[in-house]
Amino acid sequence: MLTELKQLAIVTKQGEADEQFEAAKNYARSIGINNNKTQAFGLFLKAALQGHVEAAHHIGLCYNNGDGIEVNAEKAFEWFLKAAEQGFAESQNCVGVCYLKGIGTAENIPTALQWFIKAADAGILLSHYNKGLCYINDQNYQLAFESFQLVANQGYPDAQDMLAECYYNGYGTPQDTQQAFQLWSHAAIWSNHKESQYKLAEFCYSQNGLLYNPQQAFNLWLQSAIQGFKPSQYKVAECYNKGIGTTLNENQANFWTTKYYS
C-alpha cells in the first residue's frame, strides 16, 4: 500500500510539472497583454525543480537570452548541463556550444566534441555542423568536410559557408575554387549570409577570381556591413574612401569607419 501511494505521488508530481511547463510555454508564446516572460520563467523553474527535463532546458534558454530573468551565462550552462545529463538532445548541443566558445564555463573543445556527438547521434542536425567546427580546430579536415557537407546538403547556410572554406582551401577534399564560389554564392544570395557575402565579395574583387567585378564586390560588402559584420564595414569604408566599386564619398567613408570602430 505504501509503495502504491509513493508511485501515485510521483505520477501526481509529474502531472503538475507537465501542467506548469505547458502554462509557461503559453505565457512565453503569447503576444501583447498575455505575454509575461517573468511568469513563464517562474513556471519553467517550478517544473524544472520537479524534474521536468525540457523545462530545465528552457530555464537555460531564459538565462541565455534574458527572457524573464537577467542574462547569466553561468546559470544557463548549469541548466543546460542538468538537462543534457538526463539525455535531452537540444541541451546536449547547447552544452557543446558552451564548451566550444567558453560561454558560462571554461573553453574545452574535446569535451564540446563529445557533447556534439551525443546530440548528433540523437538527431540534432546542427550538432553535425558543430562537430565540424571542432574537427577544423583539431585539423581533422576529412571529418570536418564530411560534417559540414551533411548539414550543407540540408540547406543550412553556416554549413554551406564552411563547406566552401573546405573546397577553397582543400580541407578534406581536393581544392575546388569553383565549388567554393558556388556555395558562397548560394549562401550569400539565398540566405543573406553575411560571412558568405564578405567572402564572395573578396572573391569578386580578387584578380584571380572567377569573376572580377568591383561593383558587385562593393554591393556584397555593403549588404554584409548593414548586418553588422565588422570586416565588411571596414571594406565599405575603404571603398567609399578610394572609390572602389562606387563613387568617392567622404561622409559615407567616415560613417562606416565609425561603425567599424564602435
PDB file of C-alpha atoms in Angstrom:
ATOM      1  CA  MET A   1       0.000   0.000   0.000  1.00  0.00           C
ATOM      2  CA  LEU A   2       2.831   2.402   0.918  1.00  0.00           C
ATOM      3  CA  THR A   3       4.597   1.677  -2.373  1.00  0.00           C
ATOM      4  CA  GLU A   4       1.409   2.385  -4.331  1.00  0.00           C
ATOM      5  CA  LEU A   5       0.970   5.709  -2.537  1.00  0.00           C
ATOM      6  CA  LYS A   6       4.561   6.677  -3.366  1.00  0.00           C
ATOM      7  CA  GLN A   7       4.008   5.806  -7.024  1.00  0.00           C
ATOM      8  CA  LEU A   8       0.805   7.852  -7.066  1.00  0.00           C
ATOM      9  CA  ALA A   9       2.659  10.814  -5.544  1.00  0.00           C
ATOM     10  CA  ILE A  10       5.324  10.584  -8.249  1.00  0.00           C
ATOM     11  CA  VAL A  11       2.704  10.479 -11.016  1.00  0.00           C
ATOM     12  CA  THR A  12       0.836  13.419  -9.481  1.00  0.00           C
ATOM     13  CA  LYS A  13       4.051  15.429  -9.160  1.00  0.00           C
ATOM     14  CA  GLN A  14       4.945  14.739 -12.790  1.00  0.00           C
ATOM     15  CA  GLY A  15       1.447  15.774 -13.836  1.00  0.00           C
ATOM     16  CA  GLU A  16       1.827  19.076 -12.017  1.00  0.00           C
ATOM     17  CA  ALA A  17       5.217  19.635 -13.654  1.00  0.00           C
ATOM     18  CA  ASP A  18       3.738  18.962 -17.102  1.00  0.00           C
ATOM     19  CA  GLU A  19       0.917  21.442 -16.467  1.00  0.00           C
ATOM     20  CA  GLN A  20       3.356  24.088 -15.237  1.00  0.00           C
ATOM     21  CA  PHE A  21       5.557  23.545 -18.283  1.00  0.00           C
ATOM     22  CA  GLU A  22       2.643  23.907 -20.707  1.00  0.00           C
ATOM     23  CA  ALA A  23       1.417  27.030 -18.908  1.00  0.00           C
ATOM     24  CA  ALA A  24       4.925  28.503 -19.074  1.00  0.00           C
ATOM     25  CA  LYS A  25       5.086  27.893 -22.830  1.00  0.00           C
ATOM     26  CA  ASN A  26       1.736  29.619 -23.261  1.00  0.00           C
ATOM     27  CA  TYR A  27       2.962  32.696 -21.375  1.00  0.00           C
ATOM     28  CA  ALA A  28       6.189  32.746 -23.392  1.00  0.00           C
ATOM     29  CA  ARG A  29       4.401  32.419 -26.750  1.00  0.00           C
ATOM     30  CA  SER A  30       1.590  34.889 -26.124  1.00  0.00           C
ATOM     31  CA  ILE A  31       1.603  38.282 -27.799  1.00  0.00           C
ATOM     32  CA  GLY A  32       0.625  41.543 -26.139  1.00  0.00           C
ATOM     33  CA  ILE A  33      -1.003  41.739 -22.734  1.00  0.00           C
ATOM     34  CA  ASN A  34      -0.885  37.977 -22.159  1.00  0.00           C
ATOM     35  CA  ASN A  35       2.843  37.823 -22.797  1.00  0.00           C
ATOM     36  CA  ASN A  36       4.661  37.539 -19.486  1.00  0.00           C
ATOM     37  CA  LYS A  37       8.176  36.173 -19.725  1.00  0.00           C
ATOM     38  CA  THR A  38       8.753  36.635 -15.995  1.00  0.00           C
ATOM     39  CA  GLN A  39       5.708  34.478 -15.251  1.00  0.00           C
ATOM     40  CA  ALA A  40       6.880  31.962 -17.842  1.00  0.00           C
ATOM     41  CA  PHE A  41      10.316  31.763 -16.225  1.00  0.00           C
ATOM     42  CA  GLY A  42       8.763  31.160 -12.804  1.00  0.00           C
ATOM     43  CA  LEU A  43       6.632  28.302 -14.108  1.00  0.00           C
ATOM     44  CA  PHE A  44       9.521  26.775 -16.052  1.00  0.00           C
ATOM     45  CA  LEU A  45      11.531  26.867 -12.827  1.00  0.00           C
ATOM     46  CA  LYS A  46       8.787  25.186 -10.793  1.00  0.00           C
ATOM     47  CA  ALA A  47       8.501  22.419 -13.368  1.00  0.00           C
ATOM     48  CA  ALA A  48      12.273  22.024 -13.648  1.00  0.00           C
ATOM     49  CA  LEU A  49      12.668  21.705  -9.882  1.00  0.00           C
ATOM     50  CA  GLN A  50      10.183  18.834 -10.047  1.00  0.00           C
ATOM     51  CA  GLY A  51      12.389  17.031 -12.549  1.00  0.00           C
ATOM     52  CA  HIS A  52      10.855  18.162 -15.846  1.00  0.00           C
ATOM     53  CA  VAL A  53      13.847  17.872 -18.172  1.00  0.00           C
ATOM     54  CA  GLU A  54      12.530  20.047 -21.021  1.00  0.00           C
ATOM     55  CA  ALA A  55      11.665  22.763 -18.507  1.00  0.00           C
ATOM     56  CA  ALA A  56      15.288  22.658 -17.336  1.00  0.00           C
ATOM     57  CA  HIS A  57      16.358  23.238 -20.935  1.00  0.00           C
ATOM     58  CA  HIS A  58      14.005  26.232 -21.164  1.00  0.00           C
ATOM     59  CA  ILE A  59      15.464  27.674 -17.952  1.00  0.00           C
ATOM     60  CA  GLY A  60      18.840  27.525 -19.682  1.00  0.00           C
ATOM     61  CA  LEU A  61      17.385  29.366 -22.668  1.00  0.00           C
ATOM     62  CA  CYS A  62      15.858  32.020 -20.390  1.00  0.00           C
ATOM     63  CA  TYR A  63      19.199  32.688 -18.698  1.00  0.00           C
ATOM     64  CA  ASN A  64      20.962  32.673 -22.069  1.00  0.00           C
ATOM     65  CA  ASN A  65      18.545  35.089 -23.764  1.00  0.00           C
ATOM     66  CA  GLY A  66      17.458  37.208 -20.801  1.00  0.00           C
ATOM     67  CA  ASP A  67      13.831  36.094 -21.047  1.00  0.00           C
ATOM     68  CA  GLY A  68      12.103  36.841 -17.738  1.00  0.00           C
ATOM     69  CA  ILE A  69      15.422  36.963 -15.913  1.00  0.00           C
ATOM     70  CA  GLU A  70      18.759  38.748 -16.312  1.00  0.00           C
ATOM     71  CA  VAL A  71      21.262  37.138 -18.664  1.00  0.00           C
ATOM     72  CA  ASN A  72      23.554  34.802 -16.737  1.00  0.00           C
ATOM     73  CA  ALA A  73      25.831  32.611 -18.833  1.00  0.00           C
ATOM     74  CA  GLU A  74      26.963  30.510 -15.876  1.00  0.00           C
ATOM     75  CA  LYS A  75      23.378  29.737 -14.839  1.00  0.00           C
ATOM     76  CA  ALA A  76      22.443  28.984 -18.443  1.00  0.00           C
ATOM     77  CA  PHE A  77      25.276  26.468 -18.658  1.00  0.00           C
ATOM     78  CA  GLU A  78      24.274  24.843 -15.353  1.00  0.00           C
ATOM     79  CA  TRP A  79      20.707  24.285 -16.505  1.00  0.00           C
ATOM     80  CA  PHE A  80      21.691  23.089 -19.960  1.00  0.00           C
ATOM     81  CA  LEU A  81      24.036  20.614 -18.277  1.00  0.00           C
ATOM     82  CA  LYS A  82      21.266  19.363 -15.961  1.00  0.00           C
ATOM     83  CA  ALA A  83      19.047  18.591 -18.939  1.00  0.00           C
ATOM     84  CA  ALA A  84      21.906  17.250 -21.070  1.00  0.00           C
ATOM     85  CA  GLU A  85      22.928  14.761 -18.401  1.00  0.00           C
ATOM     86  CA  GLN A  86      19.351  13.443 -18.477  1.00  0.00           C
ATOM     87  CA  GLY A  87      19.643  12.839 -22.214  1.00  0.00           C
ATOM     88  CA  PHE A  88      17.853  15.910 -23.599  1.00  0.00           C
ATOM     89  CA  ALA A  89      19.479  16.262 -27.022  1.00  0.00           C
ATOM     90  CA  GLU A  90      18.931  20.003 -27.569  1.00  0.00           C
ATOM     91  CA  SER A  91      20.628  20.712 -24.246  1.00  0.00           C
ATOM     92  CA  GLN A  92      23.494  18.419 -25.198  1.00  0.00           C
ATOM     93  CA  ASN A  93      24.081  20.617 -28.236  1.00  0.00           C
ATOM     94  CA  CYS A  94      23.868  23.760 -26.077  1.00  0.00           C
ATOM     95  CA  VAL A  95      26.390  22.349 -23.592  1.00  0.00           C
ATOM     96  CA  GLY A  96      28.685  21.637 -26.522  1.00  0.00           C
ATOM     97  CA  VAL A  97      28.373  25.241 -27.703  1.00  0.00           C
ATOM     98  CA  CYS A  98      29.184  26.489 -24.203  1.00  0.00           C
ATOM     99  CA  TYR A  99      32.362  24.392 -24.089  1.00  0.00           C
ATOM    100  CA  LEU A 100      33.262  25.287 -27.691  1.00  0.00           C
ATOM    101  CA  LYS A 101      33.003  29.043 -27.126  1.00  0.00           C
ATOM    102  CA  GLY A 102      33.770  29.247 -23.407  1.00  0.00           C
ATOM    103  CA  ILE A 103      30.298  30.551 -22.534  1.00  0.00           C
ATOM    104  CA  GLY A 104      29.491  30.137 -18.845  1.00  0.00           C
ATOM    105  CA  THR A 105      32.320  27.654 -18.456  1.00  0.00           C
ATOM    106  CA  ALA A 106      35.946  27.225 -19.484  1.00  0.00           C
ATOM    107  CA  GLU A 107      36.584  26.513 -23.155  1.00  0.00           C
ATOM    108  CA  ASN A 108      37.156  22.803 -23.702  1.00  0.00           C
ATOM    109  CA  ILE A 109      36.909  21.709 -27.323  1.00  0.00           C
ATOM    110  CA  PRO A 110      37.435  17.955 -26.768  1.00  0.00           C
ATOM    111  CA  THR A 111      34.577  17.981 -24.241  1.00  0.00           C
ATOM    112  CA  ALA A 112      32.470  20.071 -26.629  1.00  0.00           C
ATOM    113  CA  LEU A 113      33.004  17.457 -29.333  1.00  0.00           C
ATOM    114  CA  GLN A 114      31.800  14.655 -27.068  1.00  0.00           C
ATOM    115  CA  TRP A 115      28.557  16.516 -26.354  1.00  0.00           C
ATOM    116  CA  PHE A 116      28.046  17.319 -30.034  1.00  0.00           C
ATOM    117  CA  ILE A 117      28.484  13.640 -30.894  1.00  0.00           C
ATOM    118  CA  LYS A 118      25.807  12.708 -28.339  1.00  0.00           C
ATOM    119  CA  ALA A 119      23.406  15.316 -29.710  1.00  0.00           C
ATOM    120  CA  ALA A 120      24.116  14.404 -33.340  1.00  0.00           C
ATOM    121  CA  ASP A 121      23.509  10.731 -32.593  1.00  0.00           C
ATOM    122  CA  ALA A 122      20.161  11.769 -31.076  1.00  0.00           C
ATOM    123  CA  GLY A 123      19.148  13.511 -34.297  1.00  0.00           C
ATOM    124  CA  ILE A 124      20.189  17.162 -33.817  1.00  0.00           C
ATOM    125  CA  LEU A 125      21.304  18.210 -37.318  1.00  0.00           C
ATOM    126  CA  LEU A 126      23.043  21.387 -36.138  1.00  0.00           C
ATOM    127  CA  SER A 127      25.334  19.278 -33.945  1.00  0.00           C
ATOM    128  CA  HIS A 128      26.932  17.781 -37.060  1.00  0.00           C
ATOM    129  CA  TYR A 129      27.902  21.319 -38.098  1.00  0.00           C
ATOM    130  CA  ASN A 130      29.266  22.000 -34.617  1.00  0.00           C
ATOM    131  CA  LYS A 131      31.244  18.757 -34.782  1.00  0.00           C
ATOM    132  CA  GLY A 132      32.786  20.127 -37.962  1.00  0.00           C
ATOM    133  CA  LEU A 133      33.953  23.251 -36.128  1.00  0.00           C
ATOM    134  CA  CYS A 134      35.678  21.060 -33.540  1.00  0.00           C
ATOM    135  CA  TYR A 135      37.299  18.933 -36.229  1.00  0.00           C
ATOM    136  CA  ILE A 136      38.540  22.040 -38.058  1.00  0.00           C
ATOM    137  CA  ASN A 137      40.099  23.244 -34.807  1.00  0.00           C
ATOM    138  CA  ASP A 138      41.879  19.890 -34.445  1.00  0.00           C
ATOM    139  CA  GLN A 139      42.896  19.972 -38.132  1.00  0.00           C
ATOM    140  CA  ASN A 140      40.928  16.778 -38.734  1.00  0.00           C
ATOM    141  CA  TYR A 141      39.878  18.092 -42.102  1.00  0.00           C
ATOM    142  CA  GLN A 142      38.345  14.938 -43.560  1.00  0.00           C
ATOM    143  CA  LEU A 143      35.826  14.600 -40.718  1.00  0.00           C
ATOM    144  CA  ALA A 144      35.213  18.358 -40.792  1.00  0.00           C
ATOM    145  CA  PHE A 145      34.418  18.237 -44.506  1.00  0.00           C
ATOM    146  CA  GLU A 146      32.030  15.298 -44.051  1.00  0.00           C
ATOM    147  CA  SER A 147      30.244  17.012 -41.155  1.00  0.00           C
ATOM    148  CA  PHE A 148      29.796  20.310 -42.996  1.00  0.00           C
ATOM    149  CA  GLN A 149      28.671  18.536 -46.166  1.00  0.00           C
ATOM    150  CA  LEU A 150      25.964  16.615 -44.310  1.00  0.00           C
ATOM    151  CA  VAL A 151      24.412  19.807 -42.947  1.00  0.00           C
ATOM    152  CA  ALA A 152      25.049  21.956 -46.037  1.00  0.00           C
ATOM    153  CA  ASN A 153      23.050  19.485 -48.115  1.00  0.00           C
ATOM    154  CA  GLN A 154      20.071  20.289 -45.872  1.00  0.00           C
ATOM    155  CA  GLY A 155      20.329  23.983 -46.788  1.00  0.00           C
ATOM    156  CA  TYR A 156      21.991  25.306 -43.614  1.00  0.00           C
ATOM    157  CA  PRO A 157      23.897  28.481 -44.682  1.00  0.00           C
ATOM    158  CA  ASP A 158      26.577  28.370 -41.950  1.00  0.00           C
ATOM    159  CA  ALA A 159      27.480  24.864 -43.093  1.00  0.00           C
ATOM    160  CA  GLN A 160      27.467  25.946 -46.747  1.00  0.00           C
ATOM    161  CA  ASP A 161      29.868  28.730 -45.798  1.00  0.00           C
ATOM    162  CA  MET A 162      32.255  26.358 -44.023  1.00  0.00           C
ATOM    163  CA  LEU A 163      31.983  23.729 -46.756  1.00  0.00           C
ATOM    164  CA  ALA A 164      33.019  26.441 -49.210  1.00  0.00           C
ATOM    165  CA  GLU A 165      36.032  27.138 -46.971  1.00  0.00           C
ATOM    166  CA  CYS A 166      36.951  23.460 -47.203  1.00  0.00           C
ATOM    167  CA  TYR A 167      36.751  23.493 -51.000  1.00  0.00           C
ATOM    168  CA  TYR A 168      38.614  26.792 -51.243  1.00  0.00           C
ATOM    169  CA  ASN A 169      41.497  25.646 -49.013  1.00  0.00           C
ATOM    170  CA  GLY A 170      41.491  21.950 -49.917  1.00  0.00           C
ATOM    171  CA  TYR A 171      40.497  20.847 -46.417  1.00  0.00           C
ATOM    172  CA  GLY A 172      39.433  17.194 -46.501  1.00  0.00           C
ATOM    173  CA  THR A 173      38.756  17.368 -50.238  1.00  0.00           C
ATOM    174  CA  PRO A 174      40.634  18.353 -53.413  1.00  0.00           C
ATOM    175  CA  GLN A 175      40.801  22.124 -53.818  1.00  0.00           C
ATOM    176  CA  ASP A 176      37.931  23.385 -55.972  1.00  0.00           C
ATOM    177  CA  THR A 177      37.554  27.173 -56.075  1.00  0.00           C
ATOM    178  CA  GLN A 178      34.597  26.981 -58.461  1.00  0.00           C
ATOM    179  CA  GLN A 179      32.657  24.826 -55.996  1.00  0.00           C
ATOM    180  CA  ALA A 180      33.597  27.245 -53.205  1.00  0.00           C
ATOM    181  CA  PHE A 181      32.336  30.149 -55.310  1.00  0.00           C
ATOM    182  CA  GLN A 182      29.017  28.396 -55.958  1.00  0.00           C
ATOM    183  CA  LEU A 183      28.464  27.588 -52.276  1.00  0.00           C
ATOM    184  CA  TRP A 184      29.294  31.118 -51.131  1.00  0.00           C
ATOM    185  CA  SER A 185      27.006  32.490 -53.850  1.00  0.00           C
ATOM    186  CA  HIS A 186      24.127  30.300 -52.705  1.00  0.00           C
ATOM    187  CA  ALA A 187      24.507  31.237 -49.026  1.00  0.00           C
ATOM    188  CA  ALA A 188      25.066  34.930 -49.787  1.00  0.00           C
ATOM    189  CA  ILE A 189      22.174  35.376 -52.205  1.00  0.00           C
ATOM    190  CA  TRP A 190      19.520  32.969 -50.944  1.00  0.00           C
ATOM    191  CA  SER A 191      20.189  33.165 -47.202  1.00  0.00           C
ATOM    192  CA  ASN A 192      21.619  36.703 -46.953  1.00  0.00           C
ATOM    193  CA  HIS A 193      24.524  35.124 -45.050  1.00  0.00           C
ATOM    194  CA  LYS A 194      26.803  37.975 -44.004  1.00  0.00           C
ATOM    195  CA  GLU A 195      30.036  35.966 -43.755  1.00  0.00           C
ATOM    196  CA  SER A 196      29.453  34.410 -47.172  1.00  0.00           C
ATOM    197  CA  GLN A 197      28.661  37.832 -48.632  1.00  0.00           C
ATOM    198  CA  TYR A 198      32.019  39.062 -47.350  1.00  0.00           C
ATOM    199  CA  LYS A 199      33.908  36.078 -48.770  1.00  0.00           C
ATOM    200  CA  LEU A 200      32.088  36.227 -52.090  1.00  0.00           C
ATOM    201  CA  ALA A 201      32.968  39.923 -52.330  1.00  0.00           C
ATOM    202  CA  GLU A 202      36.626  39.075 -51.707  1.00  0.00           C
ATOM    203  CA  PHE A 203      36.348  36.501 -54.475  1.00  0.00           C
ATOM    204  CA  CYS A 204      34.803  39.037 -56.882  1.00  0.00           C
ATOM    205  CA  TYR A 205      37.440  41.643 -56.101  1.00  0.00           C
ATOM    206  CA  SER A 206      40.401  39.272 -56.387  1.00  0.00           C
ATOM    207  CA  GLN A 207      42.228  39.441 -59.704  1.00  0.00           C
ATOM    208  CA  ASN A 208      42.420  35.639 -59.547  1.00  0.00           C
ATOM    209  CA  GLY A 209      38.680  35.200 -59.017  1.00  0.00           C
ATOM    210  CA  LEU A 210      36.316  33.607 -61.491  1.00  0.00           C
ATOM    211  CA  LEU A 211      34.707  36.994 -61.920  1.00  0.00           C
ATOM    212  CA  TYR A 212      36.460  40.318 -61.322  1.00  0.00           C
ATOM    213  CA  ASN A 213      33.685  42.762 -60.529  1.00  0.00           C
ATOM    214  CA  PRO A 214      34.451  45.616 -58.086  1.00  0.00           C
ATOM    215  CA  GLN A 215      30.867  46.908 -58.224  1.00  0.00           C
ATOM    216  CA  GLN A 216      29.479  43.515 -57.228  1.00  0.00           C
ATOM    217  CA  ALA A 217      32.135  43.231 -54.522  1.00  0.00           C
ATOM    218  CA  PHE A 218      31.090  46.594 -53.089  1.00  0.00           C
ATOM    219  CA  ASN A 219      27.398  45.659 -53.129  1.00  0.00           C
ATOM    220  CA  LEU A 220      28.105  42.400 -51.306  1.00  0.00           C
ATOM    221  CA  TRP A 221      30.303  44.100 -48.707  1.00  0.00           C
ATOM    222  CA  LEU A 222      27.564  46.678 -48.180  1.00  0.00           C
ATOM    223  CA  GLN A 223      24.864  44.009 -47.670  1.00  0.00           C
ATOM    224  CA  SER A 224      27.087  42.290 -45.134  1.00  0.00           C
ATOM    225  CA  ALA A 225      28.076  45.551 -43.425  1.00  0.00           C
ATOM    226  CA  ILE A 226      24.429  46.531 -42.931  1.00  0.00           C
ATOM    227  CA  GLN A 227      24.050  43.297 -40.951  1.00  0.00           C
ATOM    228  CA  GLY A 228      26.844  44.396 -38.625  1.00  0.00           C
ATOM    229  CA  PHE A 229      29.729  42.282 -39.942  1.00  0.00           C
ATOM    230  CA  LYS A 230      32.810  44.249 -38.904  1.00  0.00           C
ATOM    231  CA  PRO A 231      35.241  43.167 -41.666  1.00  0.00           C
ATOM    232  CA  SER A 232      32.665  44.229 -44.263  1.00  0.00           C
ATOM    233  CA  GLN A 233      32.153  47.585 -42.559  1.00  0.00           C
ATOM    234  CA  TYR A 234      35.894  48.188 -42.864  1.00  0.00           C
ATOM    235  CA  LYS A 235      35.800  47.243 -46.556  1.00  0.00           C
ATOM    236  CA  VAL A 236      32.819  49.510 -47.279  1.00  0.00           C
ATOM    237  CA  ALA A 237      34.633  52.427 -45.651  1.00  0.00           C
ATOM    238  CA  GLU A 238      37.676  51.656 -47.789  1.00  0.00           C
ATOM    239  CA  CYS A 239      35.551  51.504 -50.952  1.00  0.00           C
ATOM    240  CA  TYR A 240      33.987  54.897 -50.280  1.00  0.00           C
ATOM    241  CA  ASN A 241      37.383  56.328 -49.386  1.00  0.00           C
ATOM    242  CA  LYS A 242      39.102  55.045 -52.550  1.00  0.00           C
ATOM    243  CA  GLY A 243      36.201  54.853 -54.995  1.00  0.00           C
ATOM    244  CA  ILE A 244      36.319  51.059 -55.299  1.00  0.00           C
ATOM    245  CA  GLY A 245      33.137  49.822 -56.969  1.00  0.00           C
ATOM    246  CA  THR A 246      31.344  53.047 -56.048  1.00  0.00           C
ATOM    247  CA  THR A 247      31.849  56.813 -56.160  1.00  0.00           C
ATOM    248  CA  LEU A 248      34.106  58.579 -53.692  1.00  0.00           C
ATOM    249  CA  ASN A 249      32.115  59.685 -50.648  1.00  0.00           C
ATOM    250  CA  GLU A 250      33.985  61.048 -47.654  1.00  0.00           C
ATOM    251  CA  ASN A 251      30.878  61.254 -45.463  1.00  0.00           C
ATOM    252  CA  GLN A 252      29.991  57.609 -46.085  1.00  0.00           C
ATOM    253  CA  ALA A 253      33.614  56.592 -45.563  1.00  0.00           C
ATOM    254  CA  ASN A 254      33.611  58.321 -42.178  1.00  0.00           C
ATOM    255  CA  PHE A 255      30.211  56.814 -41.302  1.00  0.00           C
ATOM    256  CA  TRP A 256      31.346  53.242 -41.936  1.00  0.00           C
ATOM    257  CA  THR A 257      34.704  53.805 -40.273  1.00  0.00           C
ATOM    258  CA  THR A 258      32.845  54.925 -37.145  1.00  0.00           C
ATOM    259  CA  LYS A 259      30.596  51.852 -37.402  1.00  0.00           C
ATOM    260  CA  TYR A 260      33.633  49.607 -37.666  1.00  0.00           C
ATOM    261  CA  TYR A 261      35.307  51.020 -34.558  1.00  0.00           C
ATOM    262  CA  SER A 262      32.122  51.302 -32.471  1.00  0.00           C
TER     263      SER A 262
END
